[in-house]
């Protein structure tokens, strides 16, 4: 049985907020996180590249509080059967408190299903409203699941939100972890996602050289929604996603995953982060990270795949109100729980 390795703890290169060390996922040492207000400078790491843009964190995710209830004891026992571990990063606008809570009560309430252990982390940038920032800090203290970074939370800086989570993942997660980037208006069926993982893992394991130690280095990106081929850059200067010839000259983009939901193994995410550190970025973050940078690190189209079993539904913020989105996300969650019951799959 494949077991997740401990996270590689590394010295930070910039001023960060440090504090107590915590752990999560099925009792194994997987995710180490620190939070407080003490600021410390550490020597530069030889493993982590020096980026043009470095982020500091106001709050970071912490270990889930464990109570000795029958339900939680059963969940801990189930997690002894973990075969894969996922950190689901949910990118969210600073004032979207209700949207984040809806996810906590639906898909975000799932921490283990079908051999997959899951940690949910909300990624939030700094608001111009100080009261909102105070509420986010309180939210983080209450739930322990917010990666709150010190940079403006606006659409123009959306690409930085993904870079901020990649920086944190690069510094804290091992290459045997899978991560996902999910918008807060996406409903995820983690049972269906686990089925995608199992099929890929079986295929990769069947072709893996026995001398290879990390099967996850062969794991591809998975597009949770659209798998885009030969899309063209938007050249209209008035469009919010305008791309000049100076920024990107080719007439088409590499294959990429549409932004609201995609999955990346940390083995690839670390390489993406390293190259992103030394290149100017496009504001279209899905094209940039899953297409252009993936292509530049030498990961061809065999390293990016369509989903086999649909596992994500996007209820676009511009097309639905919060009430309608909440109803749909709760419906997706209920249907998932019903499927688990029919299939007699263990989950918690």
Short mmCIF file of C-alpha atoms in Angstrom, two decimals:
data_model
loop_
_atom_site.label_atom_id
_atom_site.label_comp_id
_atom_site.label_asym_id
_atom_site.label_seq_id
_atom_site.Cartn_x
_atom_site.Cartn_y
_atom_site.Cartn_z
CA UNK A 1 0.00 0.00 0.00
CA UNK A 2 1.33 3.41 -0.95
CA UNK A 3 1.80 5.71 2.02
CA UNK A 4 2.43 9.47 1.96
CA UNK A 5 5.86 10.59 3.04
CA UNK A 6 6.58 13.31 5.55
CA UNK A 7 6.78 16.82 4.19
CA UNK A 8 10.19 18.21 3.47
CA UNK A 9 10.57 21.12 5.84
CA UNK A 10 12.72 23.86 4.35
CA UNK A 11 14.03 27.20 5.54
CA UNK A 12 12.07 30.12 4.13
CA UNK A 13 13.73 32.79 2.00
CA UNK A 14 11.55 35.71 2.98
CA UNK A 15 10.10 37.04 6.20
CA UNK A 16 7.24 34.77 7.24
CA UNK A 17 4.87 34.37 10.16
CA UNK A 18 6.05 31.35 12.12
CA UNK A 19 4.77 29.44 15.14
CA UNK A 20 3.55 26.04 16.26
CA UNK A 21 4.10 22.99 14.12
CA UNK A 22 1.12 20.84 13.23
CA UNK A 23 0.42 17.71 11.23
CA UNK A 24 -2.47 16.26 9.28
CA UNK A 25 -3.73 13.30 7.25
CA UNK A 26 -4.32 9.78 8.54
CA UNK A 27 -1.90 10.08 11.42
CA UNK A 28 1.13 10.33 9.12
CA UNK A 29 3.49 13.27 9.01
CA UNK A 30 2.29 14.95 5.86
CA UNK A 31 1.47 18.61 6.23
CA UNK A 32 3.54 20.84 8.51
CA UNK A 33 2.14 24.30 9.14
CA UNK A 34 3.08 27.22 11.33
CA UNK A 35 1.10 30.24 12.46
CA UNK A 36 1.67 33.23 14.79
CA UNK A 37 2.76 36.80 14.72
CA UNK A 38 6.47 36.33 15.38
CA UNK A 39 8.57 37.28 12.36
CA UNK A 40 11.84 35.46 11.74
CA UNK A 41 14.39 35.60 8.96
CA UNK A 42 15.86 32.27 7.86
CA UNK A 43 18.81 31.56 5.59
CA UNK A 44 18.05 31.04 1.91
CA UNK A 45 17.31 27.46 0.85
CA UNK A 46 19.34 25.76 -1.86
CA UNK A 47 16.23 23.86 -2.94
CA UNK A 48 13.69 26.63 -3.37
CA UNK A 49 14.29 29.14 -6.20
CA UNK A 50 14.38 32.86 -5.46
CA UNK A 51 11.22 34.27 -7.05
CA UNK A 52 10.57 37.70 -8.50
CA UNK A 53 7.44 37.65 -6.38
CA UNK A 54 7.52 36.21 -2.86
CA UNK A 55 4.52 36.07 -0.56
CA UNK A 56 4.26 36.17 3.19
CA UNK A 57 1.29 34.66 4.98
CA UNK A 58 -0.91 36.31 7.58
CA UNK A 59 -2.47 32.96 8.52
CA UNK A 60 -1.77 29.40 7.40
CA UNK A 61 -3.76 26.16 7.70
CA UNK A 62 -3.39 24.24 10.94
CA UNK A 63 -4.03 20.71 12.10
CA UNK A 64 -7.68 19.77 12.38
CA UNK A 65 -8.79 19.59 16.00
CA UNK A 66 -9.38 15.99 17.05
CA UNK A 67 -12.03 15.00 19.57
CA UNK A 68 -12.45 11.47 20.87
CA UNK A 69 -15.97 11.04 19.53
CA UNK A 70 -17.07 7.77 17.95
CA UNK A 71 -17.37 9.49 14.57
CA UNK A 72 -13.86 10.93 14.63
CA UNK A 73 -12.34 7.72 15.99
CA UNK A 74 -13.93 5.80 13.10
CA UNK A 75 -12.60 8.39 10.64
CA UNK A 76 -9.06 8.08 12.00
CA UNK A 77 -9.34 4.30 11.66
CA UNK A 78 -10.50 4.64 8.05
CA UNK A 79 -7.54 6.85 7.22
CA UNK A 80 -5.19 4.02 8.09
CA UNK A 81 -6.20 2.68 4.67
CA UNK A 82 -5.05 5.80 2.80
CA UNK A 83 -3.50 5.12 -0.59
CA UNK A 84 -3.35 8.75 -1.81
CA UNK A 85 -3.40 12.19 -0.17
CA UNK A 86 -4.88 15.35 -1.69
CA UNK A 87 -4.65 18.98 -0.60
CA UNK A 88 -7.60 20.80 -2.16
CA UNK A 89 -6.77 24.50 -2.46
CA UNK A 90 -9.98 26.53 -2.84
CA UNK A 91 -9.25 30.03 -4.16
CA UNK A 92 -11.73 32.53 -2.79
CA UNK A 93 -12.25 36.29 -2.79
CA UNK A 94 -11.70 37.94 0.58
CA UNK A 95 -15.37 38.87 1.30
CA UNK A 96 -16.77 35.46 0.21
CA UNK A 97 -17.32 34.21 3.77
CA UNK A 98 -20.64 32.54 3.01
CA UNK A 99 -19.30 30.78 -0.10
CA UNK A 100 -16.46 29.31 1.95
CA UNK A 101 -18.85 28.13 4.66
CA UNK A 102 -21.08 26.43 2.07
CA UNK A 103 -18.06 24.44 0.91
CA UNK A 104 -17.15 23.52 4.50
CA UNK A 105 -20.67 22.13 4.93
CA UNK A 106 -20.68 20.22 1.62
CA UNK A 107 -17.67 18.97 -0.36
CA UNK A 108 -15.25 20.44 2.17
CA UNK A 109 -16.68 18.23 4.89
CA UNK A 110 -15.19 15.15 3.19
CA UNK A 111 -11.76 14.22 4.58
CA UNK A 112 -11.55 10.60 3.42
CA UNK A 113 -13.24 8.60 0.66
CA UNK A 114 -12.33 5.43 -1.19
CA UNK A 115 -8.71 5.43 0.01
CA UNK A 116 -8.20 9.18 -0.60
CA UNK A 117 -7.35 11.45 2.35
CA UNK A 118 -8.23 15.10 1.76
CA UNK A 119 -7.24 18.39 3.38
CA UNK A 120 -9.14 21.52 2.30
CA UNK A 121 -7.36 24.89 2.30
CA UNK A 122 -8.95 28.22 1.35
CA UNK A 123 -6.59 30.66 -0.39
CA UNK A 124 -7.46 34.32 0.22
CA UNK A 125 -5.68 37.57 -0.60
CA UNK A 126 -5.70 40.76 1.45
CA UNK A 127 -8.72 43.04 1.24
CA UNK A 128 -8.62 46.84 1.07
CA UNK A 129 -11.19 46.77 3.90
CA UNK A 130 -9.40 46.27 7.21
CA UNK A 131 -12.56 44.95 8.86
CA UNK A 132 -12.70 42.17 6.24
CA UNK A 133 -9.10 41.26 6.98
CA UNK A 134 -9.87 41.02 10.70
CA UNK A 135 -12.83 38.75 9.95
CA UNK A 136 -10.62 36.50 7.79
CA UNK A 137 -8.11 36.16 10.65
CA UNK A 138 -10.96 35.23 12.98
CA UNK A 139 -12.27 32.76 10.39
CA UNK A 140 -8.82 31.18 10.18
CA UNK A 141 -8.57 30.89 13.96
CA UNK A 142 -11.99 29.21 14.08
CA UNK A 143 -11.56 26.75 11.22
CA UNK A 144 -7.78 26.42 10.76
CA UNK A 145 -8.14 26.11 6.98
CA UNK A 146 -7.24 29.54 5.56
CA UNK A 147 -4.05 30.42 3.69
CA UNK A 148 -4.28 34.22 3.94
CA UNK A 149 -1.48 35.90 2.02
CA UNK A 150 -0.35 39.50 2.13
CA UNK A 151 -1.16 40.78 -1.37
CA UNK A 152 -4.17 42.57 -2.91
CA UNK A 153 -7.22 40.38 -3.54
CA UNK A 154 -8.36 41.60 -6.98
CA UNK A 155 -9.08 40.02 -10.37
CA UNK A 156 -5.99 41.61 -11.89
CA UNK A 157 -3.87 39.73 -9.35
CA UNK A 158 -5.71 36.40 -9.72
CA UNK A 159 -2.60 34.77 -11.16
CA UNK A 160 -0.78 35.67 -7.94
CA UNK A 161 -3.35 33.72 -5.92
CA UNK A 162 -2.33 30.53 -7.70
CA UNK A 163 1.35 31.46 -7.40
CA UNK A 164 0.88 32.06 -3.65
CA UNK A 165 -0.59 28.60 -3.15
CA UNK A 166 2.14 27.04 -5.30
CA UNK A 167 4.80 28.80 -3.24
CA UNK A 168 3.28 27.48 -0.01
CA UNK A 169 2.85 23.97 -1.45
CA UNK A 170 6.44 23.99 -2.74
CA UNK A 171 7.69 24.89 0.72
CA UNK A 172 5.50 22.49 2.69
CA UNK A 173 4.37 19.45 0.68
CA UNK A 174 6.21 16.34 -0.46
CA UNK A 175 6.16 15.00 -4.01
CA UNK A 176 3.85 12.16 -2.94
CA UNK A 177 0.99 14.61 -2.46
CA UNK A 178 -1.56 15.59 -5.11
CA UNK A 179 -2.97 19.13 -5.05
CA UNK A 180 -6.04 20.63 -6.68
CA UNK A 181 -6.89 24.23 -7.46
CA UNK A 182 -10.64 24.84 -7.12
CA UNK A 183 -12.69 28.03 -7.32
CA UNK A 184 -15.22 28.66 -4.55
CA UNK A 185 -18.11 28.37 -7.00
CA UNK A 186 -17.24 24.78 -7.93
CA UNK A 187 -18.89 21.69 -6.41
CA UNK A 188 -16.60 18.66 -6.23
CA UNK A 189 -17.63 15.01 -5.97
CA UNK A 190 -14.58 13.52 -4.28
CA UNK A 191 -15.85 9.97 -4.75
CA UNK A 192 -15.75 10.42 -8.54
CA UNK A 193 -12.37 12.15 -8.24
CA UNK A 194 -11.01 9.18 -6.28
CA UNK A 195 -12.12 6.88 -9.11
CA UNK A 196 -10.12 8.98 -11.59
CA UNK A 197 -7.11 8.76 -9.27
CA UNK A 198 -7.43 5.00 -8.89
CA UNK A 199 -7.55 4.40 -12.65
CA UNK A 200 -4.51 6.60 -13.26
CA UNK A 201 -2.59 5.10 -10.35
CA UNK A 202 -3.29 1.57 -11.59
CA UNK A 203 -2.13 2.49 -15.09
CA UNK A 204 1.01 4.27 -13.92
CA UNK A 205 1.89 1.47 -11.49
CA UNK A 206 1.49 -1.15 -14.24
CA UNK A 207 4.16 0.60 -16.35
CA UNK A 208 6.40 1.79 -13.55
CA UNK A 209 10.02 0.68 -13.47
CA UNK A 210 10.60 -1.21 -10.22
CA UNK A 211 13.59 1.00 -9.47
CA UNK A 212 11.46 4.15 -9.44
CA UNK A 213 10.63 5.18 -5.90
CA UNK A 214 7.93 7.77 -6.53
CA UNK A 215 5.04 6.64 -8.71
CA UNK A 216 3.55 10.12 -8.39
CA UNK A 217 6.31 11.55 -10.58
CA UNK A 218 4.49 9.84 -13.46
CA UNK A 219 1.08 11.14 -12.44
CA UNK A 220 -0.50 13.63 -14.91
CA UNK A 221 -2.50 16.82 -14.48
CA UNK A 222 -6.26 16.21 -14.59
CA UNK A 223 -8.69 18.78 -15.99
CA UNK A 224 -11.68 18.95 -13.67
CA UNK A 225 -13.81 20.77 -16.21
CA UNK A 226 -12.72 21.66 -19.73
CA UNK A 227 -9.70 20.26 -21.54
CA UNK A 228 -8.79 23.03 -23.98
CA UNK A 229 -6.88 22.44 -27.22
CA UNK A 230 -5.56 25.10 -29.63
CA UNK A 231 -7.29 28.05 -27.95
CA UNK A 232 -6.21 31.43 -29.32
CA UNK A 233 -4.96 34.39 -27.27
CA UNK A 234 -7.40 37.29 -26.90
CA UNK A 235 -5.93 40.28 -28.76
CA UNK A 236 -8.70 42.80 -28.14
CA UNK A 237 -7.18 45.49 -25.95
CA UNK A 238 -10.43 46.22 -24.10
CA UNK A 239 -10.91 42.62 -22.97
CA UNK A 240 -10.00 41.79 -19.37
CA UNK A 241 -7.89 38.85 -20.60
CA UNK A 242 -6.09 40.77 -23.35
CA UNK A 243 -2.70 39.28 -24.25
CA UNK A 244 -0.24 41.34 -26.30
CA UNK A 245 2.20 39.86 -28.81
CA UNK A 246 5.00 40.94 -26.48
CA UNK A 247 3.52 38.81 -23.70
CA UNK A 248 2.79 35.77 -25.87
CA UNK A 249 3.56 35.73 -29.60
CA UNK A 250 2.30 32.30 -30.85
CA UNK A 251 -1.15 32.19 -32.45
CA UNK A 252 -2.41 29.35 -30.23
CA UNK A 253 -1.93 28.22 -26.64
CA UNK A 254 -0.63 24.81 -25.59
CA UNK A 255 -3.27 22.38 -24.33
CA UNK A 256 -4.50 23.55 -20.91
CA UNK A 257 -7.15 23.00 -18.23
CA UNK A 258 -9.91 25.57 -17.90
CA UNK A 259 -9.33 27.46 -14.66
CA UNK A 260 -12.14 26.69 -12.18
CA UNK A 261 -10.82 23.22 -11.28
CA UNK A 262 -7.70 21.23 -12.07
CA UNK A 263 -5.50 18.68 -10.32
CA UNK A 264 -1.69 18.65 -10.25
CA UNK A 265 0.75 16.18 -8.65
CA UNK A 266 3.31 17.96 -6.48
CA UNK A 267 6.07 16.41 -8.59
CA UNK A 268 4.90 18.64 -11.45
CA UNK A 269 3.78 21.56 -9.24
CA UNK A 270 7.31 22.00 -7.88
CA UNK A 271 8.72 22.27 -11.40
CA UNK A 272 5.95 24.70 -12.39
CA UNK A 273 6.77 26.91 -9.43
CA UNK A 274 10.51 26.94 -10.18
CA UNK A 275 10.00 28.07 -13.77
CA UNK A 276 7.30 30.59 -12.83
CA UNK A 277 9.81 32.20 -10.51
CA UNK A 278 12.00 33.33 -13.38
CA UNK A 279 9.41 34.21 -16.05
CA UNK A 280 6.89 37.01 -16.42
CA UNK A 281 3.33 35.70 -15.99
CA UNK A 282 0.15 36.05 -18.01
CA UNK A 283 -2.94 37.18 -16.12
CA UNK A 284 -4.85 34.16 -17.48
CA UNK A 285 -3.64 31.83 -14.77
CA UNK A 286 -5.13 28.59 -16.12
CA UNK A 287 -3.43 29.04 -19.51
CA UNK A 288 -0.20 30.11 -17.84
CA UNK A 289 0.20 27.36 -15.23
CA UNK A 290 -1.42 24.32 -16.87
CA UNK A 291 -0.51 25.21 -20.47
CA UNK A 292 2.47 27.46 -21.13
CA UNK A 293 4.62 26.65 -18.09
CA UNK A 294 3.74 22.94 -18.24
CA UNK A 295 4.90 22.94 -21.87
CA UNK A 296 8.10 24.81 -21.00
CA UNK A 297 9.13 22.32 -18.30
CA UNK A 298 8.96 19.57 -20.90
CA UNK A 299 5.68 18.01 -19.82
CA UNK A 300 3.86 17.24 -23.07
CA UNK A 301 0.21 16.48 -23.66
CA UNK A 302 0.65 13.00 -22.23
CA UNK A 303 1.02 14.77 -18.87
CA UNK A 304 -2.36 16.50 -19.01
CA UNK A 305 -5.54 14.45 -19.31
CA UNK A 306 -9.31 14.79 -19.49
CA UNK A 307 -11.35 13.52 -16.59
CA UNK A 308 -12.68 9.99 -17.06
CA UNK A 309 -15.46 10.33 -14.50
CA UNK A 310 -17.01 13.83 -14.14
CA UNK A 311 -16.22 15.11 -10.64
CA UNK A 312 -16.66 18.91 -10.77
CA UNK A 313 -19.57 21.23 -11.51
CA UNK A 314 -19.00 24.96 -12.03
CA UNK A 315 -21.79 27.30 -10.94
CA UNK A 316 -20.29 30.46 -12.40
CA UNK A 317 -20.56 33.45 -10.08
CA UNK A 318 -21.49 35.82 -12.90
CA UNK A 319 -24.40 33.61 -13.97
CA UNK A 320 -25.89 32.42 -10.66
CA UNK A 321 -26.70 34.08 -7.36
CA UNK A 322 -25.36 32.69 -4.09
CA UNK A 323 -28.66 31.10 -3.10
CA UNK A 324 -28.93 29.16 -6.36
CA UNK A 325 -25.28 28.15 -6.15
CA UNK A 326 -25.74 26.92 -2.58
CA UNK A 327 -28.75 24.78 -3.56
CA UNK A 328 -26.81 23.16 -6.39
CA UNK A 329 -23.70 22.54 -4.32
CA UNK A 330 -25.74 20.94 -1.56
CA UNK A 331 -27.52 18.79 -4.15
CA UNK A 332 -24.19 17.56 -5.58
CA UNK A 333 -23.05 16.69 -2.06
CA UNK A 334 -26.25 14.79 -1.23
CA UNK A 335 -26.02 12.80 -4.47
CA UNK A 336 -22.41 11.90 -3.67
CA UNK A 337 -23.34 10.66 -0.20
CA UNK A 338 -26.16 8.59 -1.69
CA UNK A 339 -23.76 7.01 -4.21
CA UNK A 340 -21.36 6.15 -1.41
CA UNK A 341 -24.19 4.43 0.44
CA UNK A 342 -25.22 2.41 -2.59
CA UNK A 343 -21.61 1.45 -3.32
CA UNK A 344 -20.84 0.67 0.35
CA UNK A 345 -17.72 2.82 0.11
CA UNK A 346 -16.14 3.94 3.36
CA UNK A 347 -15.91 7.69 3.83
CA UNK A 348 -15.86 10.37 6.51
#
